[in-house]
Short mmCIF file of C-alpha atoms and ligand atoms in Angstrom, two decimals:
data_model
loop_
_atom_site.label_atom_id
_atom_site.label_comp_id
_atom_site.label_asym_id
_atom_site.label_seq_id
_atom_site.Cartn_x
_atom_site.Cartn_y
_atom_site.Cartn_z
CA UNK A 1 112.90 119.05 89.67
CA UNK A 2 113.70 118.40 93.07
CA UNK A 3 116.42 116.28 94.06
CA UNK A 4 115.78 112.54 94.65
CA UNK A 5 116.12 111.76 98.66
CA UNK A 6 117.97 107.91 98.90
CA UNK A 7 115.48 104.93 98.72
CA UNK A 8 114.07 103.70 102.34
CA UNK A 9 114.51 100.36 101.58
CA UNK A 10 117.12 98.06 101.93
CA UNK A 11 115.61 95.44 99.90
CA UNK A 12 116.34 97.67 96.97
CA UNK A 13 120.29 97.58 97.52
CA UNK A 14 121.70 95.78 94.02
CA UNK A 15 118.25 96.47 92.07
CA UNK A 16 118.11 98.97 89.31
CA UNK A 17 115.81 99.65 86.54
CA UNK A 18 117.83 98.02 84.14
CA UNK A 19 118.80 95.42 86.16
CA UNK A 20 116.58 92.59 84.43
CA UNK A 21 119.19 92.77 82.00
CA UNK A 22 121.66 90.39 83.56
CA UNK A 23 118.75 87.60 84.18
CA UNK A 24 117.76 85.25 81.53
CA UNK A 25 114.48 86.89 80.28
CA UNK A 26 111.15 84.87 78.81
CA UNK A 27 109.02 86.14 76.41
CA UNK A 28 110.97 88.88 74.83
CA UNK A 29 110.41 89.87 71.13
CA UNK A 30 113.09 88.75 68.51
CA UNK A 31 114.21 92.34 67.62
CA UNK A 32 115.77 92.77 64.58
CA UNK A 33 117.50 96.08 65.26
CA UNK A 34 118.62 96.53 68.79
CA UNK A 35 120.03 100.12 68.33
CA UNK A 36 116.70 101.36 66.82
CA UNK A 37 114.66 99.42 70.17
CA UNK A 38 117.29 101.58 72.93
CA UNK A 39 116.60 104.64 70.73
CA UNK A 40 112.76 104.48 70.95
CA UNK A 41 113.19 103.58 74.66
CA UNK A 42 115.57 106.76 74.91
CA UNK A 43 112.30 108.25 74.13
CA UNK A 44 110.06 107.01 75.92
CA UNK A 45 112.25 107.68 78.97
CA UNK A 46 112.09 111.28 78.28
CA UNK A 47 108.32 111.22 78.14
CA UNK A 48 105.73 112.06 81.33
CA UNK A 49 105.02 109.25 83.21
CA UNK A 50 101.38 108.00 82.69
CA UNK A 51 100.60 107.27 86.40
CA UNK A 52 101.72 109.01 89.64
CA UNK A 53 103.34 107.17 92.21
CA UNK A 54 100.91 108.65 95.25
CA UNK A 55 98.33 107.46 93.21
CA UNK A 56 100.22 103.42 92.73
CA UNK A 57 100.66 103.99 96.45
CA UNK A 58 96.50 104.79 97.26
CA UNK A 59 95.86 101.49 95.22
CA UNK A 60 98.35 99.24 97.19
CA UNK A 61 95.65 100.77 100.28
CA UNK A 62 92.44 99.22 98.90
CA UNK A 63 94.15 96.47 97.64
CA UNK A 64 94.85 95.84 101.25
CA UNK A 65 91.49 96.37 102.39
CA UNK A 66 90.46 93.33 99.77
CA UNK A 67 93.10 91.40 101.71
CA UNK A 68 91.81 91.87 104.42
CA UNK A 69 88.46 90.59 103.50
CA UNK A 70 86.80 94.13 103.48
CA UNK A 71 86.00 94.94 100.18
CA UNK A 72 86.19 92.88 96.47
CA UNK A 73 88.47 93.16 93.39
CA UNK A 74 86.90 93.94 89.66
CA UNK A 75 90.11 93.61 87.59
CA UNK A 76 88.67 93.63 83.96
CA UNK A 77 89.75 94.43 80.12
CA UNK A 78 90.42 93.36 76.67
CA UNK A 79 93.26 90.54 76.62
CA UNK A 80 95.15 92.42 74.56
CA UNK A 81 94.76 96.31 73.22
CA UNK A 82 94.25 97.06 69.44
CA UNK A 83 95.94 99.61 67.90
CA UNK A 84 92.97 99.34 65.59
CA UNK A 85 90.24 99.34 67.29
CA UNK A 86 91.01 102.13 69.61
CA UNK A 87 87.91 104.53 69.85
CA UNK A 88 86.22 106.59 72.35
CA UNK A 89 83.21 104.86 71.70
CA UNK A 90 85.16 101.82 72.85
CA UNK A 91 86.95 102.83 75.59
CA UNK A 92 83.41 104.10 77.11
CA UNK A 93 81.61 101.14 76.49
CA UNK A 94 84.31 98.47 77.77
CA UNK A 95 84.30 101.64 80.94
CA UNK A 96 80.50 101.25 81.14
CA UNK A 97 80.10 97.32 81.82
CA UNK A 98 82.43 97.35 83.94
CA UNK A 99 80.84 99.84 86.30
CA UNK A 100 77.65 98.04 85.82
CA UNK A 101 79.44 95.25 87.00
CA UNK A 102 80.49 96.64 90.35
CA UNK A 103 77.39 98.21 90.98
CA UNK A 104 75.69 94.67 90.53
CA UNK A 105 78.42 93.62 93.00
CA UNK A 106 78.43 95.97 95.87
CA UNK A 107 74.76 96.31 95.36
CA UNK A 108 74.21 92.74 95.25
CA UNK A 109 76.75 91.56 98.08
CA UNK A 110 77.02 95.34 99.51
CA UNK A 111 81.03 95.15 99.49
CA UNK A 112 83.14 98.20 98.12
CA UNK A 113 84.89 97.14 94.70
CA UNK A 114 87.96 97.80 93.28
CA UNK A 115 87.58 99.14 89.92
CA UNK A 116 90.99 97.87 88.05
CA UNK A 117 90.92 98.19 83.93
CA UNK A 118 92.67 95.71 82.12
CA UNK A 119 93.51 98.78 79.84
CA UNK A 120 95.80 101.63 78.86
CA UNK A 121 98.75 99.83 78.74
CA UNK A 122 97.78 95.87 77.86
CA UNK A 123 99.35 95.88 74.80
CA UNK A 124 101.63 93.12 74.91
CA UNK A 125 101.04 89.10 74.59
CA UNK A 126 102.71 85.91 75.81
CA UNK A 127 102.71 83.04 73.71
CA UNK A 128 102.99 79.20 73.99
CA UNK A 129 104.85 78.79 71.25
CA UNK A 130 106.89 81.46 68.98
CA UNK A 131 105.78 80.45 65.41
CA UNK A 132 102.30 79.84 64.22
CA UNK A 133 101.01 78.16 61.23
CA UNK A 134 98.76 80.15 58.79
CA UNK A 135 97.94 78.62 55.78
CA UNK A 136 100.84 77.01 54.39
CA UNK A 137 103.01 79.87 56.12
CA UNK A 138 105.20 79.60 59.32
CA UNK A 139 104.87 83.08 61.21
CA UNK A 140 106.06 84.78 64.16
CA UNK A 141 103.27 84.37 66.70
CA UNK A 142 101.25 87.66 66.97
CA UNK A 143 102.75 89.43 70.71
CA UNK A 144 100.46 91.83 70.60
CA UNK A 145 100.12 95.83 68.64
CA UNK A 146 103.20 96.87 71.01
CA UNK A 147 105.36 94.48 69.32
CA UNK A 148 104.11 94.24 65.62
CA UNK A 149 100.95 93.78 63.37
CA UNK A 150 98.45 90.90 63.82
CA UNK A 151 98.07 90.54 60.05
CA UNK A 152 99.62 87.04 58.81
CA UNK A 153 102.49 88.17 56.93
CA UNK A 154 106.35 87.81 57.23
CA UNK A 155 106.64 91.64 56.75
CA UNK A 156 103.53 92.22 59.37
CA UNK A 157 105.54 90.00 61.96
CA UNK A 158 108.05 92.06 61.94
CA UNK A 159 109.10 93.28 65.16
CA UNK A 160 109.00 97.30 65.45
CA UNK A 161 110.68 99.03 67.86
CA UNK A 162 108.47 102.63 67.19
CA UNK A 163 105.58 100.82 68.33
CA UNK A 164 106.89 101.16 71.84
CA UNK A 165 106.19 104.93 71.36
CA UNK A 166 102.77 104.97 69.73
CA UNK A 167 101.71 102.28 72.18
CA UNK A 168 102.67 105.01 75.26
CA UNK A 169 100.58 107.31 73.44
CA UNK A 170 97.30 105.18 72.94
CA UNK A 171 97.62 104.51 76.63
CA UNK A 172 98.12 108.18 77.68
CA UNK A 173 95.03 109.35 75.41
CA UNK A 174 93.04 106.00 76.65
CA UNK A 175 93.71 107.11 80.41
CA UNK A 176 92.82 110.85 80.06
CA UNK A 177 89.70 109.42 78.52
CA UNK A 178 89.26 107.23 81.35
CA UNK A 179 89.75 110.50 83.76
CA UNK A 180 87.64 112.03 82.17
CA UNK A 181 85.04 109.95 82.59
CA UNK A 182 85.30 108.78 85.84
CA UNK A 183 85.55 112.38 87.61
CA UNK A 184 83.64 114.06 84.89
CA UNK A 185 80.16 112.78 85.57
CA UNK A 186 79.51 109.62 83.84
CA UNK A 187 80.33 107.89 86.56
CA UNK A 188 77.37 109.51 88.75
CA UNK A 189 75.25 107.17 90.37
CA UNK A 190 72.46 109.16 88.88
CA UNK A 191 73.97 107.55 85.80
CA UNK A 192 72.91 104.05 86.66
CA UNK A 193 70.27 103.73 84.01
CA UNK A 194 72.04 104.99 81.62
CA UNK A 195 74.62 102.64 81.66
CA UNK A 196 71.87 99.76 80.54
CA UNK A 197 72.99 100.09 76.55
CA UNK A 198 69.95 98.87 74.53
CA UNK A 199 70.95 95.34 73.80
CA UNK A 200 71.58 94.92 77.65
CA UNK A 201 68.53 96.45 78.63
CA UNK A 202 66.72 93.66 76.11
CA UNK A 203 68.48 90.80 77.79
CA UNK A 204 67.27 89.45 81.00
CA UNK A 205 70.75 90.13 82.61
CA UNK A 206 69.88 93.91 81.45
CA UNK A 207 66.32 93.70 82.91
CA UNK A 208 67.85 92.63 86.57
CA UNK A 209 70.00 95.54 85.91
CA UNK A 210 67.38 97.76 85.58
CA UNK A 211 65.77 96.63 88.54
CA UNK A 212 68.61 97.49 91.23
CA UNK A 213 69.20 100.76 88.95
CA UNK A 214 65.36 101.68 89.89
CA UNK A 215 66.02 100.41 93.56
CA UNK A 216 69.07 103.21 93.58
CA UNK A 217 67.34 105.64 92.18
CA UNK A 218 65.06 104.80 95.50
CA UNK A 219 67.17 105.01 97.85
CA UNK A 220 68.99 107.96 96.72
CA UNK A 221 65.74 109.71 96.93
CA UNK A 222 64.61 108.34 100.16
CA UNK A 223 68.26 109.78 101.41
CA UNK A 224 67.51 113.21 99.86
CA UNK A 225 63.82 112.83 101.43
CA UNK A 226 65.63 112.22 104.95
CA UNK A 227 67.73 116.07 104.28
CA UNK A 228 71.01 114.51 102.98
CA UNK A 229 73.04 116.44 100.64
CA UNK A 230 73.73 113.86 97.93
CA UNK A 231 75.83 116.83 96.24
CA UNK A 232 78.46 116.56 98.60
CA UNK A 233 79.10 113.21 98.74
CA UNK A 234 81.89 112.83 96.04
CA UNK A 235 81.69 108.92 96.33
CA UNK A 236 78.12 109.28 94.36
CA UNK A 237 79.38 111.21 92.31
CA UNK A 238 82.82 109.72 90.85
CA UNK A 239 84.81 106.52 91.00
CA UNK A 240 88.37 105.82 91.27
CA UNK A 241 89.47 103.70 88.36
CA UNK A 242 92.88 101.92 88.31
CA UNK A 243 94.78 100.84 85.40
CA UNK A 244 96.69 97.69 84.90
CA UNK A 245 98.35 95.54 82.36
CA UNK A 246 101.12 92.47 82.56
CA UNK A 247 104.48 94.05 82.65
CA UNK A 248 105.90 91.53 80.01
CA UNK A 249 108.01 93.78 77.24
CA UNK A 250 110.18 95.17 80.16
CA UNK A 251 112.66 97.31 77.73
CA UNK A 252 109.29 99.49 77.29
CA UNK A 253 108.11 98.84 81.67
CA UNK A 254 112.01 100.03 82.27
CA UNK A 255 112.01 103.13 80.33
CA UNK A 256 108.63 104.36 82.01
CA UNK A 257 109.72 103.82 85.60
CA UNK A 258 110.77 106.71 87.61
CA UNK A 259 111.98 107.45 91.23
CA UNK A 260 109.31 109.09 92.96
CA UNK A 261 110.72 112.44 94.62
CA UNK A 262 108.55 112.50 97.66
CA UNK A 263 109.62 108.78 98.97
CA UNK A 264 113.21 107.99 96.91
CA UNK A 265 111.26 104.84 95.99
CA UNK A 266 111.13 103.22 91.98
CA UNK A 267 107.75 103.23 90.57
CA UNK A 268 106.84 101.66 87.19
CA UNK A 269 104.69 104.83 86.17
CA UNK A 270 103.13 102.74 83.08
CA UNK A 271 100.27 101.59 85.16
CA UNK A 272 99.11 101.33 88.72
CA UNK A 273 99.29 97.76 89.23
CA UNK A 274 101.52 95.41 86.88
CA UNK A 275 101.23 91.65 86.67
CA UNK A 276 103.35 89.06 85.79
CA UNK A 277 102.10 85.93 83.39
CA UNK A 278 101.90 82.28 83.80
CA UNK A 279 105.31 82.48 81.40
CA UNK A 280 107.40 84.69 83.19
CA UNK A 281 107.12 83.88 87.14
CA UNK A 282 110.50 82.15 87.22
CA UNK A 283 111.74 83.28 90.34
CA UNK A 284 115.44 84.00 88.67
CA UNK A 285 113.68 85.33 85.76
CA UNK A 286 114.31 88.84 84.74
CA UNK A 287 110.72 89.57 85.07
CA UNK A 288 110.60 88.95 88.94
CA UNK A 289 113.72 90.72 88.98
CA UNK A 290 112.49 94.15 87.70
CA UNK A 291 109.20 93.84 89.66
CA UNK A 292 111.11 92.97 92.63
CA UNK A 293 112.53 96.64 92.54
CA UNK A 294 109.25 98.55 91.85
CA UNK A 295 107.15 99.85 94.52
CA UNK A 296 103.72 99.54 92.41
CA UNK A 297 101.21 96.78 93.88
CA UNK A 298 101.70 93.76 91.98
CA UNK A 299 100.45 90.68 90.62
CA UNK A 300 101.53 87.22 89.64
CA UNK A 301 99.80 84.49 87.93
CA UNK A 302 99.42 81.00 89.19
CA UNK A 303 98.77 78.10 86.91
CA UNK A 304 97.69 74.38 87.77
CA UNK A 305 101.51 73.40 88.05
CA UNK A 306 102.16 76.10 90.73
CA UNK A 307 103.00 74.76 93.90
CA UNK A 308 102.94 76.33 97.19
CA UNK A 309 106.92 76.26 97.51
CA UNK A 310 106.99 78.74 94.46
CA UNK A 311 104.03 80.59 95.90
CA UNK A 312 105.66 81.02 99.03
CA UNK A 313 109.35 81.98 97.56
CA UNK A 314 107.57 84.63 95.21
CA UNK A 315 106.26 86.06 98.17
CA UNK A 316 108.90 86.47 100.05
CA UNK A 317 111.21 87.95 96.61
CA UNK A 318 108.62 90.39 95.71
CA UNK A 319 106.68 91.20 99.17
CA UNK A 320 109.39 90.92 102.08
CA UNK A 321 108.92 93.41 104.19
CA UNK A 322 104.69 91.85 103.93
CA UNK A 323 103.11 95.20 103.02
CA UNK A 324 98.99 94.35 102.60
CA UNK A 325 97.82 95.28 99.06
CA UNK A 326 101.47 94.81 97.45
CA UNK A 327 101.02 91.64 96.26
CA UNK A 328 98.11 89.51 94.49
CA UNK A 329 97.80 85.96 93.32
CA UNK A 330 95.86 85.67 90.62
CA UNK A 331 94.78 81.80 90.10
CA UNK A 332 93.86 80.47 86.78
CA UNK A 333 93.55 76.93 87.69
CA UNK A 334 90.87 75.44 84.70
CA UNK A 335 87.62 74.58 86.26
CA UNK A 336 88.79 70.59 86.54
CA UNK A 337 91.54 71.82 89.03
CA UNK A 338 90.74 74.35 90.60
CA UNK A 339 89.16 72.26 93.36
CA UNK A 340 92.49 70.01 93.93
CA UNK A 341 95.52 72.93 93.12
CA UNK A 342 93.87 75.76 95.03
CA UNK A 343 93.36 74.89 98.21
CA UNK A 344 97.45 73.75 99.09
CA UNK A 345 98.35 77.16 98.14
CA UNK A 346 96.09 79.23 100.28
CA UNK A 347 96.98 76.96 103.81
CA UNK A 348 100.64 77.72 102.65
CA UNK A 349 100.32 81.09 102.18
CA UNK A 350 98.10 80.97 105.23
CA UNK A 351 100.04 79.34 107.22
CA UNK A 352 103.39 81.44 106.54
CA UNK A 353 101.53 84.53 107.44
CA UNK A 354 102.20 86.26 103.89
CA UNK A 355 99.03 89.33 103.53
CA UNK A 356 98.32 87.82 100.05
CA UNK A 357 95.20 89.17 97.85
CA UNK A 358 93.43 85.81 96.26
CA UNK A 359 91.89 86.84 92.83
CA UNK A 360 90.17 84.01 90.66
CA UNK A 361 91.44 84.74 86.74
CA UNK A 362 88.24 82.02 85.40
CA UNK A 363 89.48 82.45 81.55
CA UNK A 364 93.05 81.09 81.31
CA UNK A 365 92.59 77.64 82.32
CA UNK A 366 89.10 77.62 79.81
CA UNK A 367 90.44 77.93 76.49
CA UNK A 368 89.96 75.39 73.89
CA UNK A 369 89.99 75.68 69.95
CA UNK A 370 86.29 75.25 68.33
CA UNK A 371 86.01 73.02 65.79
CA UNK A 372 86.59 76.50 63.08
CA UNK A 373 90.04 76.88 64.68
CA UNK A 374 88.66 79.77 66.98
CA UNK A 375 90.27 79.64 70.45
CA UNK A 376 87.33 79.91 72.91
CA UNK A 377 85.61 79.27 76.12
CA UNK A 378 82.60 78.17 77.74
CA UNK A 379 80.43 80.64 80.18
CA UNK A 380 79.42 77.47 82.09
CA UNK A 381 83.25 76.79 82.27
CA UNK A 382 84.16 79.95 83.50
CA UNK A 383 81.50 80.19 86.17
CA UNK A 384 82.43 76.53 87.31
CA UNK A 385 85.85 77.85 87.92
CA UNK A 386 84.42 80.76 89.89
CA UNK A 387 82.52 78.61 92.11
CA UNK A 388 85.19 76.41 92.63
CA UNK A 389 87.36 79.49 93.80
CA UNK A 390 84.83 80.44 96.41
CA UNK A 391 84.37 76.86 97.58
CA UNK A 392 87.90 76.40 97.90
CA UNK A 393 88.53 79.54 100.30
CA UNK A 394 85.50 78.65 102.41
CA UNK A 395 86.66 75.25 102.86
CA UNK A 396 90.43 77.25 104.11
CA UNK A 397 89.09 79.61 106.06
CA UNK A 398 90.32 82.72 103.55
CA UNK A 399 88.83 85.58 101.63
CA UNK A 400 87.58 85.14 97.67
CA UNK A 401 88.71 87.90 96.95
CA UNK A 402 88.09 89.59 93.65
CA UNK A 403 87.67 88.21 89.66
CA UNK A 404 89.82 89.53 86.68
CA UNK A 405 88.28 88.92 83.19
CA UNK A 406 88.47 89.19 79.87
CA UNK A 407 85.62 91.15 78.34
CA UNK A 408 84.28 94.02 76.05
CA UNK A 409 81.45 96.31 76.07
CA UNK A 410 80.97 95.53 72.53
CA UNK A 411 77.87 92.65 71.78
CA UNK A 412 80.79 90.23 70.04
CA UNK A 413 80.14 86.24 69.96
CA UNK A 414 83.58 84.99 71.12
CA UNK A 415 82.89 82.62 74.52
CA UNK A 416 79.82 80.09 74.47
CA UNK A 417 77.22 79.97 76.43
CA UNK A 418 75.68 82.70 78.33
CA UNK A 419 72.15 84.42 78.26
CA UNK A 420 72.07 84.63 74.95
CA UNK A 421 73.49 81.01 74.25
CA UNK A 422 76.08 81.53 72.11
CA UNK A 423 76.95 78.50 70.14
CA UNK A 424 79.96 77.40 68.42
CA UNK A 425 78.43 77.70 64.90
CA UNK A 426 77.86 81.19 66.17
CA UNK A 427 81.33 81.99 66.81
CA UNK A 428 82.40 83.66 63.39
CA UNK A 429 79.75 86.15 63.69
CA UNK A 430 81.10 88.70 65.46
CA UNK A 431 84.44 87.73 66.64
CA UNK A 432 87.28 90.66 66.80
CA UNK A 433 89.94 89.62 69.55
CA UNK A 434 93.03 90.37 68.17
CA UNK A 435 94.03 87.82 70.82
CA UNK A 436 91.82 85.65 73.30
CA UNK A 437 88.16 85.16 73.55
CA UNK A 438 86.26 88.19 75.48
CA UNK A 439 83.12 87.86 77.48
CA UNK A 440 80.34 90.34 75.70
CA UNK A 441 78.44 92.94 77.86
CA UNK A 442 75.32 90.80 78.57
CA UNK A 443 77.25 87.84 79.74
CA UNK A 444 79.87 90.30 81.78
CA UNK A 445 76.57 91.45 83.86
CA UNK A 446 75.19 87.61 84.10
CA UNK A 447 78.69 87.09 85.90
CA UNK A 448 78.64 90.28 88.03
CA UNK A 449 75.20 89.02 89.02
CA UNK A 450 76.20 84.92 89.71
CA UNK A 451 79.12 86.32 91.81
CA UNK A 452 77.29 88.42 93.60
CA UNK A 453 75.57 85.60 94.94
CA UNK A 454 78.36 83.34 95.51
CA UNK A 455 79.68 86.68 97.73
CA UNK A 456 76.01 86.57 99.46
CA UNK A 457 76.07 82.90 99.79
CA UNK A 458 79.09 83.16 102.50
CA UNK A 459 77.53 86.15 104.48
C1 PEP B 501 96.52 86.97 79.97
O1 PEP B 501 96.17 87.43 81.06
O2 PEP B 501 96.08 87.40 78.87
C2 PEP B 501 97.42 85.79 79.96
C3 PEP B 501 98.18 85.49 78.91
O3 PEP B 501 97.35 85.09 81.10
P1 PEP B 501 98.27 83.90 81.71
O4 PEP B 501 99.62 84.48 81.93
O5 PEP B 501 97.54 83.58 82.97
O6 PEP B 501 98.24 82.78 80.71
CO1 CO B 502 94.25 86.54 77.62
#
């Protein structure tokens, strides 16, 4: 091990890993035995980190190129991990739309996309309010696999602290597989058709799909034709792939970050970008206060009650020194709003001069409860919402610039709408969230393909 060299930064002076600690702290878990939760955290601490900093460090780069207006973000995943559904057959296929995605998109609107997962460390869930009702029972809301079981018992409920550990491990085999994958050849462009899984390739999302796969296949041969060696060109033949999850069970963020040796600096080595929710933004919060200190690119949420004062002051806290590609809003503004919150915050941040990255999150402010109780949301909701968000930056002057969703490679029936016109009597049929509703693969690529337009559109 070498020896740490002092951090560069002043900003840093006062800031430790732990602490969060001393600030009043939303969302936390009602642990029943603290001891046991420091001793799993002991643990983890000792454990490898799961990301590198150099490699936090390369994503805060093309995060700044999307800032810049130069290339697009793809930040996509489950809403929240399963610890039981947690296959490679999974992993691959929630892998595979979303690299059909971005090849719709820089095909479509020929911008470079950032590939971000939603995965390999999303384990853990806000909630609005801490109990639920289930039956004639009054629970501990479900925070997600990290925390405790989904199934609606007291003794399920139960907080349990060595879930911190086997939650590190799902994300560490998740990420290899991930690796694997995207430097191991299944990424190759060659690949492109066989990406289209059979119920895509029926749908008439999959047969557009099919059609820029063939005009690939084209052009790669007309490049070969023309004496190019495709072999060589490692950008045909792998991807990067970032990871990323909302940093919101910060005993288990703390205990993963390390001080990188080459810079002095704190990273949170969990994942390569963190975010922070809707919940926990408070600017005195304890979860500003630990992100404050890391040196990962970050995001925050912004709901329809955030104004641009608090945009502006969570700027300045957790981007001061205005490094591009450190920090992203993500807006999740409802499709009704978007159109009247948006646009004040992106002439603030504008106007102050703060190198923000403007992502549209088109799910959050879409959920409603069907009439079976099922918390869902409309396609034509979410792609109001993302037409909105372009409007809104073309009307300021400022650069759409990426979309995080919720989806799933898996053909499930949990939002409405879509190609396949999912309706709400349709909803029990295959619907496995542990948490909220996921776009399937066929209406993932109908999106990659509406917002490729919208990108087009504004060329
Ligand atoms: C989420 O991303 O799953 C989430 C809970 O989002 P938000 O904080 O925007 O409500
Ligand atoms: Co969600």
């Amino acid at each position: 091990m070498s020896t740490p060299v002092p951090s560069s930064h002043d900003a840093d002076q006062g800031w430790r890993p732990g602490s969060w600690r001393e600030r009043p702290t939303a969302q936390q878990p009602d642990w029943p035995d603290l001891d046991a939760l420091e001793a799993e955290c002991k643990v983890l601490s000792g454990l490898p980190p799961l990301v590198f900093a150099g490699e936090a460090r390369l994503l805060t780069g093309a995060l700044a190129r999307a800032a810049a207006g130069k290339a697009f973000l793809l930040q996509a995943g489950d809403c929240a991990e399963s610890f039981a559904e947690f296959s490679a057959d999974a992993i691959r296929d929630k892998l595979r739309v979303i690299l059909q995605m971005a090849v719709v998109l820089t095909y479509g609107a020929g911008v470079p996309v950032v590939k971000l997962g939603r995965i390999a460390g999303q384990f853990a869930k806000p909630r609005s309010a801490p109990t639920e009702r289930v039956g004639n029972l009054e629970l501990p809301a479900f925070r997600g696999h990290i925390v405790h079981d989904d199934a609606p018992t007291l003794e399920a409920r139960r907080p349990d602290p060595a879930r911190l550990v086997a939650a590190y491990h799902q994300a560490a085999s998740t990420l290899n597989l991930l690796r694997a994958f995207t430097k191991g050849g299944f990424a190759d462009l060659s690949q492109v058709h066989n990406w289209n899984r059979e119920f895509v390739a029926a749908s008439p999302e999959g047969r557009r799909y099919e059609a820029i796969a063939s005009e690939i296949d084209r052009a790669l041969a007309f490049m070969t034709a023309c004496g190019i060696d495709l072999e060589r060109e490692a950008g045909l033949h792998q991807v990067d792939f970032w990871t990323s999850h909302e940093a919101l069970l910060l005993p288990w963020e703390e205990a993963l970050t390390r001080r990188d040796s080459l810079t002095g600096d704190y990273y949170d080595c969990s994942a390569h970008l963190v975010w922070l929710g809707e919940r926990t933004r408070a600017l005195d919060g304890g979860h500003v206060e630990f992100l404050s200190g890391v040196h990962n690119p970050l995001a925050v949420k912004l709901g329809p009650s955030a104004t641009p004062a608090e945009a502006l002051a969570l700027a300045k806290r957790l981007n001061p020194r205005r490094i591009p590609g450190r920090l992203t809003f993500v807006t999740r503004m409802g499709a009704e709003s978007i159109s009247s919150r948006l646009p004040p915050l992106l002439r603030a941040v504008r106007e102050a001069g703060e190198p923000v990255l403007w992502v549209c999150d088109p799910m959050h402010g879409n959920t409603f409860t069907a009439p079976d109780g099922r918390k869902t949301r409309s396609f034509e909701a979410v792609m109001a919402e993302i037409a909105g968000f372009f409007a809104a930056h073309r009307a300021v002057g400022t650069w759409p610039g990426g979309v995080h969703v919720e989806l799933t490679g898996d053909d499930v029936t949990e939002c409405l709408g879509g190609g396949a016109d999912i309706g709400e009597d349709q909803l029990a049929l295959r619907y496995t969230t542990t948490c909220d509703p996921r776009l399937n693969a066929s209406q993932s690529l109908d999106l990659a393909f509406r917002v490729a337009e919208l990108l087009r559109a504004g060329d």
